[in-house]
Coordinates of C-alpha atoms in Angstrom, one line a residue:
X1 CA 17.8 -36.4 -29.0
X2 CA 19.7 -39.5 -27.4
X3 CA 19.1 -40.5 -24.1
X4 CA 22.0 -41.6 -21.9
X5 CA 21.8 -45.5 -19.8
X6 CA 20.3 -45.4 -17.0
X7 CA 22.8 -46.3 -15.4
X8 CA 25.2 -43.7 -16.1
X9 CA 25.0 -40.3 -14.4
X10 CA 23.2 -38.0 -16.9
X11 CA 24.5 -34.0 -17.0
X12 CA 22.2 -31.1 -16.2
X13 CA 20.7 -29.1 -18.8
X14 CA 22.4 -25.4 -19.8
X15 CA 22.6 -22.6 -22.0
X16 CA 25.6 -22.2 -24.2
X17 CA 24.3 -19.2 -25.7
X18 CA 21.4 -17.4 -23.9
X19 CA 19.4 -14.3 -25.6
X20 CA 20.9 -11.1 -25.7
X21 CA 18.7 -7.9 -25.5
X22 CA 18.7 -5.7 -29.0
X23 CA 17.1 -2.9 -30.3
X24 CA 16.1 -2.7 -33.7
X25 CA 14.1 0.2 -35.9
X26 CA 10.5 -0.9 -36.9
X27 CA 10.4 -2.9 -40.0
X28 CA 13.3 -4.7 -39.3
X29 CA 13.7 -8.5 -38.5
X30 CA 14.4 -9.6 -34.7
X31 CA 16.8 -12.8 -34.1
X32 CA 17.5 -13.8 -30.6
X33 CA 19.6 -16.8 -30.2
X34 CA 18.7 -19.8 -27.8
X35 CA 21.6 -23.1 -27.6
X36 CA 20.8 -25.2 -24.7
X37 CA 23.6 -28.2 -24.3
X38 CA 22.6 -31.5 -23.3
X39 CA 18.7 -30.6 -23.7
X40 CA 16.2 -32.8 -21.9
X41 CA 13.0 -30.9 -21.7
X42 CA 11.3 -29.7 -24.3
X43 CA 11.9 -25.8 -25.2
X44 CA 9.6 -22.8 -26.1
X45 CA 10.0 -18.8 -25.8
X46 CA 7.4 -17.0 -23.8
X47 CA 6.2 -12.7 -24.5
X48 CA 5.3 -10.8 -21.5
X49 CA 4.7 -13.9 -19.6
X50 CA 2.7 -15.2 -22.6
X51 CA 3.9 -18.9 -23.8
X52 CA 4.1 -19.7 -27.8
X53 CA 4.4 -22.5 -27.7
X54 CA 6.9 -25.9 -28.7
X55 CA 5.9 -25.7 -32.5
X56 CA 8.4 -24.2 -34.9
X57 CA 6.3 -22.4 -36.6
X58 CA 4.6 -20.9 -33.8
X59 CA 0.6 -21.4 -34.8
X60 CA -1.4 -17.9 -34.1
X61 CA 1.7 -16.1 -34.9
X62 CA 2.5 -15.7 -38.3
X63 CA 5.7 -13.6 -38.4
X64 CA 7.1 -15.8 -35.5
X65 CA 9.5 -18.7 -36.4
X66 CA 11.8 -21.1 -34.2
X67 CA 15.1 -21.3 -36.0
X68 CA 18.1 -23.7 -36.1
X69 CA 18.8 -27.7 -35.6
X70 CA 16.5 -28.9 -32.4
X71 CA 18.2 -31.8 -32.4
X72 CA 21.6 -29.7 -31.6
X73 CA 19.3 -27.6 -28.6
X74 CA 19.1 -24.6 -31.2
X75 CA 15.7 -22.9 -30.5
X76 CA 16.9 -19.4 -32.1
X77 CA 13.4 -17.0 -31.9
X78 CA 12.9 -14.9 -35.7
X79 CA 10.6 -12.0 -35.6
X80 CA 10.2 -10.9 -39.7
X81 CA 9.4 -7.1 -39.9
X82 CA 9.4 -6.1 -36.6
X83 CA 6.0 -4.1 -35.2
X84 CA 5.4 -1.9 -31.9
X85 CA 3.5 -4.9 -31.0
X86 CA 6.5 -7.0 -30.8
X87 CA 8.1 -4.4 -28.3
X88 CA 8.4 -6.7 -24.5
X89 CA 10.4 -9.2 -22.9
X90 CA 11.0 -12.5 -24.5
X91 CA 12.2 -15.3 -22.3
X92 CA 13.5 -19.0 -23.6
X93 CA 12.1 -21.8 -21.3
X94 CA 13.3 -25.4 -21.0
X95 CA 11.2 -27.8 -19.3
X96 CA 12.3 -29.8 -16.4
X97 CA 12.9 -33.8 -16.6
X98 CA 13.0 -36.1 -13.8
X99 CA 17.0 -35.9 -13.6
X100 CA 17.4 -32.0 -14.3
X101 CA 16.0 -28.7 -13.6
X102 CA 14.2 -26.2 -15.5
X103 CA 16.1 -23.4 -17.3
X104 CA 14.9 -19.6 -18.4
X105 CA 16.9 -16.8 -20.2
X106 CA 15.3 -13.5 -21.1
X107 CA 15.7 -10.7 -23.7
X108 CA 14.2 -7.8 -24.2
X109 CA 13.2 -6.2 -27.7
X110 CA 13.4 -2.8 -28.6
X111 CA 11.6 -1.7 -31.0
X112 CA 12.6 2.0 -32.2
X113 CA 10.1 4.6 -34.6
X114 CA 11.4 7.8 -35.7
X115 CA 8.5 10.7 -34.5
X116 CA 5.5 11.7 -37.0
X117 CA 5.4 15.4 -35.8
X118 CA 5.4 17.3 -32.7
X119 CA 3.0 19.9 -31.1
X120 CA 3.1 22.3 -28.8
X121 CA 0.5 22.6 -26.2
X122 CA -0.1 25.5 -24.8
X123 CA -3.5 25.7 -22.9
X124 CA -5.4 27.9 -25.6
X125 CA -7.1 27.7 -29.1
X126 CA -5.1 30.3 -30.3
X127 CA -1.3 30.1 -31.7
X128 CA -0.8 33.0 -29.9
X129 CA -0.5 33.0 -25.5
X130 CA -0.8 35.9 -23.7
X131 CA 1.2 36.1 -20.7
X132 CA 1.7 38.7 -17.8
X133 CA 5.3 40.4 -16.8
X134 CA 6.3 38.3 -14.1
X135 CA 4.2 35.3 -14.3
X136 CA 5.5 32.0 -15.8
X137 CA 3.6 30.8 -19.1
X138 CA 4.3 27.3 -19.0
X139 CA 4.6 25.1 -22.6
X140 CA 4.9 21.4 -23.4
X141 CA 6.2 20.1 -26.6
X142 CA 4.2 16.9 -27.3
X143 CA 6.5 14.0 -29.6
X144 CA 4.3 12.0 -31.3
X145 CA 5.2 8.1 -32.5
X146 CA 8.7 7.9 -31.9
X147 CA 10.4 4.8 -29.8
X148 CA 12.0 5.5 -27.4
X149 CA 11.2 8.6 -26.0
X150 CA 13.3 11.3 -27.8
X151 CA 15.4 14.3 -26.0
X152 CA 13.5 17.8 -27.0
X153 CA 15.2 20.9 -27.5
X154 CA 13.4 24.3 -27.2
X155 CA 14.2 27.3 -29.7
X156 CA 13.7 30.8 -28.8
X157 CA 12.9 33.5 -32.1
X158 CA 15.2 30.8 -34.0
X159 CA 18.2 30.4 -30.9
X160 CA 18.5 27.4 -29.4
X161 CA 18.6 27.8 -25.6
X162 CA 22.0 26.6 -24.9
X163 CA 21.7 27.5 -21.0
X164 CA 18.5 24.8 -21.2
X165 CA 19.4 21.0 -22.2
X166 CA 17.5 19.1 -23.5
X167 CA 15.0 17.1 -22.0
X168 CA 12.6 14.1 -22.4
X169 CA 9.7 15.9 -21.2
X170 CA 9.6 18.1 -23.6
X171 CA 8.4 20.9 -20.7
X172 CA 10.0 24.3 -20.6
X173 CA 8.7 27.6 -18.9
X174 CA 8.9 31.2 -19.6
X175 CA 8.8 34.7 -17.7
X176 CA 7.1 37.1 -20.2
X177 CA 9.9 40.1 -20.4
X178 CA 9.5 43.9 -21.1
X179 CA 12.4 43.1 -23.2
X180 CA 11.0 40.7 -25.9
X181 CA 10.5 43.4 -28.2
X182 CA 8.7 46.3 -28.8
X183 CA 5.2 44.1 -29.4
X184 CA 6.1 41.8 -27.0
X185 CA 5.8 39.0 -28.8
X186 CA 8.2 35.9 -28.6
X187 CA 8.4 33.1 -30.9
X188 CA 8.8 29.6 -29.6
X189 CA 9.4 26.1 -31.0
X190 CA 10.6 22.6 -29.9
X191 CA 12.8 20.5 -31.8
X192 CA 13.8 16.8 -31.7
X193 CA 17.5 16.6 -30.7
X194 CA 18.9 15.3 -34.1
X195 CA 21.3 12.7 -32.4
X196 CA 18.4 10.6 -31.4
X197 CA 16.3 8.2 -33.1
X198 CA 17.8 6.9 -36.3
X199 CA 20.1 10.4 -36.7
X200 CA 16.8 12.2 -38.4
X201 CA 16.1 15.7 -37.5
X202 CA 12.7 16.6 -37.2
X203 CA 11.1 19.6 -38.1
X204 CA 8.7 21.6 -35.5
X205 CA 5.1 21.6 -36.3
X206 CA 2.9 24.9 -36.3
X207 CA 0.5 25.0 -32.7
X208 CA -2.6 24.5 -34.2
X209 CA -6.2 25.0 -32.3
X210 CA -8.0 21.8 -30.8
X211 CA -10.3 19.6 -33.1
X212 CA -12.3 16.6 -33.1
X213 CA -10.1 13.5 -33.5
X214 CA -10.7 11.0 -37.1
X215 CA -13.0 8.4 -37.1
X216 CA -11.3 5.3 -35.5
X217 CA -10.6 1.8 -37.3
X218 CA -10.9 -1.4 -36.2
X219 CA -8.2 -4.0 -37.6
X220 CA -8.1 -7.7 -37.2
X221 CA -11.0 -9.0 -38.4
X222 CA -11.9 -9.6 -41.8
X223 CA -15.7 -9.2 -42.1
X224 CA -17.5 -12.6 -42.6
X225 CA -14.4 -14.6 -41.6
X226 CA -16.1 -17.3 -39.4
X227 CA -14.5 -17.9 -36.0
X228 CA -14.1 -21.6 -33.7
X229 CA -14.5 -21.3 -29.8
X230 CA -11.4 -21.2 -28.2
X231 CA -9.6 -19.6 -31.2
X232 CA -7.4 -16.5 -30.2
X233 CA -8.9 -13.1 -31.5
X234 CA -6.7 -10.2 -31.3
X235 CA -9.0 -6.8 -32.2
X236 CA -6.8 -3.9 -32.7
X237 CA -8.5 0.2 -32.4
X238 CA -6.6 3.3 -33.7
X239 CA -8.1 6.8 -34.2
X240 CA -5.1 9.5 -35.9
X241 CA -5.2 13.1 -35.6
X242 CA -7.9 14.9 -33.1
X243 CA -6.6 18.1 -30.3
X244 CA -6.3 17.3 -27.6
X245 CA -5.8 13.2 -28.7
X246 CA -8.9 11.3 -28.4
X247 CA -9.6 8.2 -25.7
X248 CA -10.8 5.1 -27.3
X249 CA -13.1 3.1 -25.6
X250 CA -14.3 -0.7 -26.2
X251 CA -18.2 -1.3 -25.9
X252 CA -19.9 -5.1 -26.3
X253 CA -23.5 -5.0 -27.3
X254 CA -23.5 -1.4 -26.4
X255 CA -22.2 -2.3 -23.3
X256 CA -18.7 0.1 -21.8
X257 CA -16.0 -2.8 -21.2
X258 CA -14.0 -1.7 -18.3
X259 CA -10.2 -3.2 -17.3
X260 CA -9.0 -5.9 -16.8
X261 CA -12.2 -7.5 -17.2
X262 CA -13.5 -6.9 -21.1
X263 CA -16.2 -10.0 -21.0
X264 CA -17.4 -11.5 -17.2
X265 CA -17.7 -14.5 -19.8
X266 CA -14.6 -14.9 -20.6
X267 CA -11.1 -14.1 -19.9
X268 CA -9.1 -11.4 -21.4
X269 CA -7.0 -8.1 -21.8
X270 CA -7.7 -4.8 -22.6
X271 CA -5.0 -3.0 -23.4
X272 CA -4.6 1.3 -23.9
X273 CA -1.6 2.2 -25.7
X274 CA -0.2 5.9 -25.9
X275 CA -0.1 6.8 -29.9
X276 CA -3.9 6.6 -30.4
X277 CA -4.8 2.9 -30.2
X278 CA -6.1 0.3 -27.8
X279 CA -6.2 -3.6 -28.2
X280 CA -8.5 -6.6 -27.4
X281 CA -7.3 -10.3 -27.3
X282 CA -9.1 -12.9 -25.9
X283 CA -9.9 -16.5 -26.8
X284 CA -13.2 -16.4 -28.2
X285 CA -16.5 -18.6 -27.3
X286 CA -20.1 -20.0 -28.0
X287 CA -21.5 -16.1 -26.2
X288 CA -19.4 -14.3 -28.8
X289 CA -21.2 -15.8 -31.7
X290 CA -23.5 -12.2 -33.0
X291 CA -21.6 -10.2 -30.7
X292 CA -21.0 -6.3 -31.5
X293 CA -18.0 -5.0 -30.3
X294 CA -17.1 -1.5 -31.2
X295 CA -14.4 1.2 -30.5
X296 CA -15.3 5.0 -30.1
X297 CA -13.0 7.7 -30.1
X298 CA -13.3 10.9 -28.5
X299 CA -11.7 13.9 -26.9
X300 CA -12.6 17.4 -25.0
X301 CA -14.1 19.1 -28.2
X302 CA -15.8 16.0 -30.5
X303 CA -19.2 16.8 -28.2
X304 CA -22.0 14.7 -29.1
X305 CA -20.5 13.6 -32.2
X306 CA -20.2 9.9 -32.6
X307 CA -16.8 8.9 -34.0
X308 CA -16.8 4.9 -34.0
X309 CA -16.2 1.7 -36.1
X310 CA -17.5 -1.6 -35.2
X311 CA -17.7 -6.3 -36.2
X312 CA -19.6 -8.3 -35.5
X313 CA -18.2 -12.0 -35.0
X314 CA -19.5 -15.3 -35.8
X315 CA -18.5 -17.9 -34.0
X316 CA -19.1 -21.3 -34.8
X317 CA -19.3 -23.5 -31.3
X318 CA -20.4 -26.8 -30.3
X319 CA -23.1 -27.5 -27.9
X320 CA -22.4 -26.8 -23.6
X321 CA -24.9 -29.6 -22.6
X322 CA -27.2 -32.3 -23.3
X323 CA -30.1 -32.8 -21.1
X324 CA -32.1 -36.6 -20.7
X325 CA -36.1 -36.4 -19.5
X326 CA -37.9 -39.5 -18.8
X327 CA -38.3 -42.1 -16.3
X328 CA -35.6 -43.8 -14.2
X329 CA -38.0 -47.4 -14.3
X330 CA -39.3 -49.3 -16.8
X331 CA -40.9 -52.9 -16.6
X332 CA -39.9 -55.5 -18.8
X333 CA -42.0 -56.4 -21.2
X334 CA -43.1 -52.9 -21.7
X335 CA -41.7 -50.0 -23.5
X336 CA -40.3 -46.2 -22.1
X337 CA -39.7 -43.0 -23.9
X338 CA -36.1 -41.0 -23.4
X339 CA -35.8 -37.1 -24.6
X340 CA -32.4 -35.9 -25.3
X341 CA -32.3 -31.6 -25.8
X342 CA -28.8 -30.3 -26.6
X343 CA -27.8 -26.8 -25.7
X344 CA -27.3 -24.3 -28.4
X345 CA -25.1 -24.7 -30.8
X346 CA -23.5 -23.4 -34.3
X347 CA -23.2 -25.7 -36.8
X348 CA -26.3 -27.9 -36.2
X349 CA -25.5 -30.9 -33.7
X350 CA -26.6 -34.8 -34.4
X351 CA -27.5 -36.9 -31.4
X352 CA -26.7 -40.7 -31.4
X353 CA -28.3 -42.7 -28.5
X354 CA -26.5 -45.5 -26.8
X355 CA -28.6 -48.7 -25.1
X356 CA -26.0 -50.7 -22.4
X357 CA -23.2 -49.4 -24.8
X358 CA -25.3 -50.7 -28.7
X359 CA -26.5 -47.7 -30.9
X360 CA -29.8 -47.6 -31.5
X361 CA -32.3 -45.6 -33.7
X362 CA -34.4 -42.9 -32.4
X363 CA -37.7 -42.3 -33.2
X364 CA -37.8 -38.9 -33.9
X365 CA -34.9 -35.9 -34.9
X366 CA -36.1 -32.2 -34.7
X367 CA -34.5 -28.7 -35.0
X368 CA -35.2 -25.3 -33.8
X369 CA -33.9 -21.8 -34.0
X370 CA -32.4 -20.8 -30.4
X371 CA -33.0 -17.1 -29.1
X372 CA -29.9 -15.0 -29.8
X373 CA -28.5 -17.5 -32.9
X374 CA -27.7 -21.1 -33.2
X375 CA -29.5 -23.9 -32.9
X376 CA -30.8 -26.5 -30.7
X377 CA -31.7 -30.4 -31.6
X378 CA -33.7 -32.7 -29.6
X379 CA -34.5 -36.4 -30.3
X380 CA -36.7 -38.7 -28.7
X381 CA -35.8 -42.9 -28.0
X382 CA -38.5 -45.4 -27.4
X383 CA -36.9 -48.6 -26.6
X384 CA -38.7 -52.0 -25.7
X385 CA -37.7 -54.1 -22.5
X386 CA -38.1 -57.7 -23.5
X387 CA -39.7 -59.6 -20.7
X388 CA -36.6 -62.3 -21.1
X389 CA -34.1 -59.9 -20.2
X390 CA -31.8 -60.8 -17.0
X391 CA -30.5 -57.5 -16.5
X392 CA -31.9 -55.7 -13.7
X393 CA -31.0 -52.2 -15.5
X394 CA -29.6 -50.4 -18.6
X395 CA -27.8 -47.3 -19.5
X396 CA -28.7 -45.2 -22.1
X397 CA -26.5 -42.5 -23.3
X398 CA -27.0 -39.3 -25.2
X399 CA -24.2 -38.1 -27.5
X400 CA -24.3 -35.0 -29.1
X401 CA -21.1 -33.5 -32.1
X402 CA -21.9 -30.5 -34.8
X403 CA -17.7 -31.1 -36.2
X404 CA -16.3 -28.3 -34.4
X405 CA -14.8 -30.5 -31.9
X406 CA -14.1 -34.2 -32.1
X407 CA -15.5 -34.9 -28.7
X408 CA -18.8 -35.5 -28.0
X409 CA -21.4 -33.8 -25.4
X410 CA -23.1 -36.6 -23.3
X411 CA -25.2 -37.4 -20.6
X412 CA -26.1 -40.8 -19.1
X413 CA -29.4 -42.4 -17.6
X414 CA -29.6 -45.2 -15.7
X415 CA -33.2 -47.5 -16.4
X416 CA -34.1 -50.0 -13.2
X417 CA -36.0 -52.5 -15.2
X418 CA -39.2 -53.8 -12.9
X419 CA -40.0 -57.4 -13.2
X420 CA -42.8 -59.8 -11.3
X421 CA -41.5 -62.2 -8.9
X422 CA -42.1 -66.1 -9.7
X423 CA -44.6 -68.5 -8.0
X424 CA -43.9 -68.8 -4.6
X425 CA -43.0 -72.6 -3.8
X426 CA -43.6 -73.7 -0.5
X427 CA -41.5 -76.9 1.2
X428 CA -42.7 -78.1 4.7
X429 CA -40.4 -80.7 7.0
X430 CA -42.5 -82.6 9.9
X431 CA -44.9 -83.8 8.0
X432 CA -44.5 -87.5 8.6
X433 CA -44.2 -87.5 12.4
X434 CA -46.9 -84.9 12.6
X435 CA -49.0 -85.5 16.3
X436 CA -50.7 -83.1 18.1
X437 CA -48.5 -80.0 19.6
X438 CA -46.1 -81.2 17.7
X439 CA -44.2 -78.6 15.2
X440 CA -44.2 -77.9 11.5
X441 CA -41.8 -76.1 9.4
X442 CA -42.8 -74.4 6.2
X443 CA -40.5 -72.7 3.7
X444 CA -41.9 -70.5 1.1
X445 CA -39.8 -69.4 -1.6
X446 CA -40.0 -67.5 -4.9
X447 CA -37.3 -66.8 -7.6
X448 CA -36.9 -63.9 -10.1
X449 CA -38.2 -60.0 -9.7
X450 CA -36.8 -56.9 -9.6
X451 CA -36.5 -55.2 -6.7
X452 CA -36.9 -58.0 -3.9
X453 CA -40.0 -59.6 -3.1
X454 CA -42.1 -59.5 0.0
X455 CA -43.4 -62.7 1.4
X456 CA -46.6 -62.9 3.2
X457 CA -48.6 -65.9 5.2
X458 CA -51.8 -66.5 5.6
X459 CA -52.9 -69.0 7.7
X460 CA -56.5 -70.3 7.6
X461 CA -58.8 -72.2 9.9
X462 CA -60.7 -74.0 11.6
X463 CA -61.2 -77.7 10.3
X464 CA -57.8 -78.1 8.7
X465 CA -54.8 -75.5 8.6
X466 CA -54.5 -74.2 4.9
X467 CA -50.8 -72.3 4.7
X468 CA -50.6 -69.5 1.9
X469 CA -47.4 -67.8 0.8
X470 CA -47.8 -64.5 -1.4
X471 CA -44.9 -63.2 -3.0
X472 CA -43.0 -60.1 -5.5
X473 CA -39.7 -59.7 -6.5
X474 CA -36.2 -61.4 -6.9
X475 CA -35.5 -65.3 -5.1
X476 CA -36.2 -64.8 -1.7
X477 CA -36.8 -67.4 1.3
X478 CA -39.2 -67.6 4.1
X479 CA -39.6 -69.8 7.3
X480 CA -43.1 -70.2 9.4
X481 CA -43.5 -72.9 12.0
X482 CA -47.2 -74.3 13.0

């Protein structure tokens, strides 16, 4: 992309072709076209409010694609083989610059699915309702699978009911008649309007009693695929067939997870859908390693019965924390012990120790199992002060990596090294005009020490003044006058 001189006025950023909203039949590929003209930021299409990203070939989503010559501003979205999952609002985004303002188009996909079958409920286990002269028997003609919602027509002992359009509700009522026939018995079923969805009549189902639903399946995750924190796991749950149709519900260690809030750990969505299945997706972390999450299904007659699948996830992470123990002084000449423990972790993490920014060898390296999986390493530095030293402290830092991320886990002590003051000098001014009641100054002073000295005086008599000066620390001056 060329950028303009400076000094010349630089156009605003705009679409010349913006997405247009489509509909297409599941299976099929989606193209949405995105041309921006004189394209300064950098562009990317966003799902549902959900950003994926500048890369072309959109990482986490493998069906996803950016199409066309970037260079020209052609960001053209490609959806191959088009799911219900891919059903939503798609917007393309263009970053703002210093010298132009942000741009967003949106699109919405459609994606159409011709119905499975449709039933008929009715209230009762039997195919056959009883109903009293008079009163209304109300029925519902349930459409299962089909995108978008089809227009149902209701049949009468085989004649349509012309005086009754179709509706989407698929809800119809009845006032049982004298007249139906001699055994008073009506035959009723729904159809799906035949120019709907795709042009392909469907053929009523027979009203069959309530059972328990299938066992559900969980898709997603392949069993002992190994997961990183942070990596995006998407956990899909579907039950089919079942009478009234089943709930699905998501537990975590045997644990109900309730919306919007699947994991107080972490952040993420729970999602119900109305043909039988329910998703997860959330980035996954260190507390997910060993975790049991499993999808139930059930509905008004399953009972007691336990209809469920379930994963468990491993999740390799790198350590939260490292923790330092020992002292904050040391005196030089002498040595000091350091203990560095690292949170837990998946794979194994190696500890390096830093002295005033040098690597240095520990002394010791050990390993242990943590409660719940993964594993935590501590490592113990003993490092000599050398009684030449002129620093008055060092740092020490503990670094901890196991390879799942580059970056490293540290924590930093800081070591106040403790050192003896000199030999206190003492310097005295007066001496050679030194009568009676005259005055005397003395200095005292001592160099080196860490922290400061004190200086003390001591002064002795009675046949001749004797003038002692005590000191500890860094260089430090004192004055007495006799």
């Amino acid at each position: 992309m060329r950028t303009p001189n400076r000094g010349v006025f630089r156009q605003e950023q705009v679409f010349t072709i913006s997405p247009h909203s489509v509909k297409v039949n599941a299976g099929e590929d989606v193209f949405l076209e995105c041309v921006i003209q004189n394209q300064q930021g950098k562009a990317q299409w966003t799902k549902d409010g959900f950003a994926l990203g500048f890369e072309r070939d959109v990482p986490g989503y493998p069906r996803h694609s950016y199409s066309g010559d970037p260079s020209k501003g052609q960001h053209h979205l490609v959806i191959k083989g088009a799911t219900l999952d891919d059903d939503g609002e798609y917007q393309c985004q263009v970053g703002p610059t210093t010298d132009t303002s942000a741009l967003a188009a949106s699109a919405n996909v459609t994606v159409m699915v011709a119905p499975t079958s449709l039933n008929i409920i009715r209230g009762a286990d039997s195919s056959v309702v009883q109903g009293t002269e008079g009163h209304n028997l109300y029925l519902q003609c349930l459409v299962n699978g089909a995108r978008p919602a089809p227009s149902i027509a209701w049949y009468r002992n085989g004649l349509m009911l012309d005086d009754r359009p179709p509706t989407r509700r698929g809800l119809t009522t009845y006032p049982p008649r004298r007249r139906d026939g001699a055994s008073g018995v009506v035959s009723w079923w729904c159809q799906v309007s035949k120019t709907t969805v795709n042009s392909t009549p469907v053929a009523p189902s027979i009203p069959r009693s309530p059972d328990p639903p299938k066992a559900p399946v969980i898709t997603g995750h392949t069993p002992g695929h190994i997961l990183k924190e942070g990596e995006l796991l998407s956990l899909s749950c579907r039950s089919t067939g079942g009478n009234p149709r089943p709930q699905l519900f998501w537990y975590r260690d045997g644990r109900l997870l309730q919306h919007p809030n699947i994991n107080p750990l972490v952040e993420g969505r729970l999602r119900r859908r109305r043909r039988g299945g329910s998703r997860l997706r959330w980035a996954v972390t260190g507390e997910d390693d060993g975790a049991h999450y499993e999808c139930r299904a059930q509905n008004e007659v399953s009972g007691g019965l336990l209809l469920a699948d379930d994963v468990t996830l491993s999740v390799l992470y790198r350590p939260s924390r490292v923790e330092i123990t020992g002292p904050s002084v040391a005196t030089a000449g002498r040595e000091f012990v350091l203990k560095c423990v690292t949170s837990k972790a998946k794979p194994v993490a190696s500890i390096t120790w830093m002295v005033h920014g040098v690597k240095v060898a520990p002394v010791s390296f050990v390993v242990s199992e943590a409660d719940g999986g993964g594993w935590v390493t501590s490592s113990d530095l003993k490092y000599h002060l050398e009684r030449s030293m002129k620093l008055s402290e060092i740092k020490v830092e503990c670094q901890a990596r196991n390879g799942v991320s580059e970056e490293a886990v540290t924590e930093t002590r800081v070591i106040s090294i403790m050192k003896p003051p000199g030999h206190p000098l003492l310097k005295i001014e007066g001496m050679e005009d030194l009568v009676a009641g005259g005055r005397l100054i003395v200095f005292c002073t001592s160099e080196g020490g860490n922290p400061n000295p004190g200086i003390t005086w001591n002064l002795q008599r009675p046949k001749e003044t004797d003038i002692l000066c005590h000191s500890r620390g860094n260089r430090l001056q004192s004055e007495g006058v006799v």
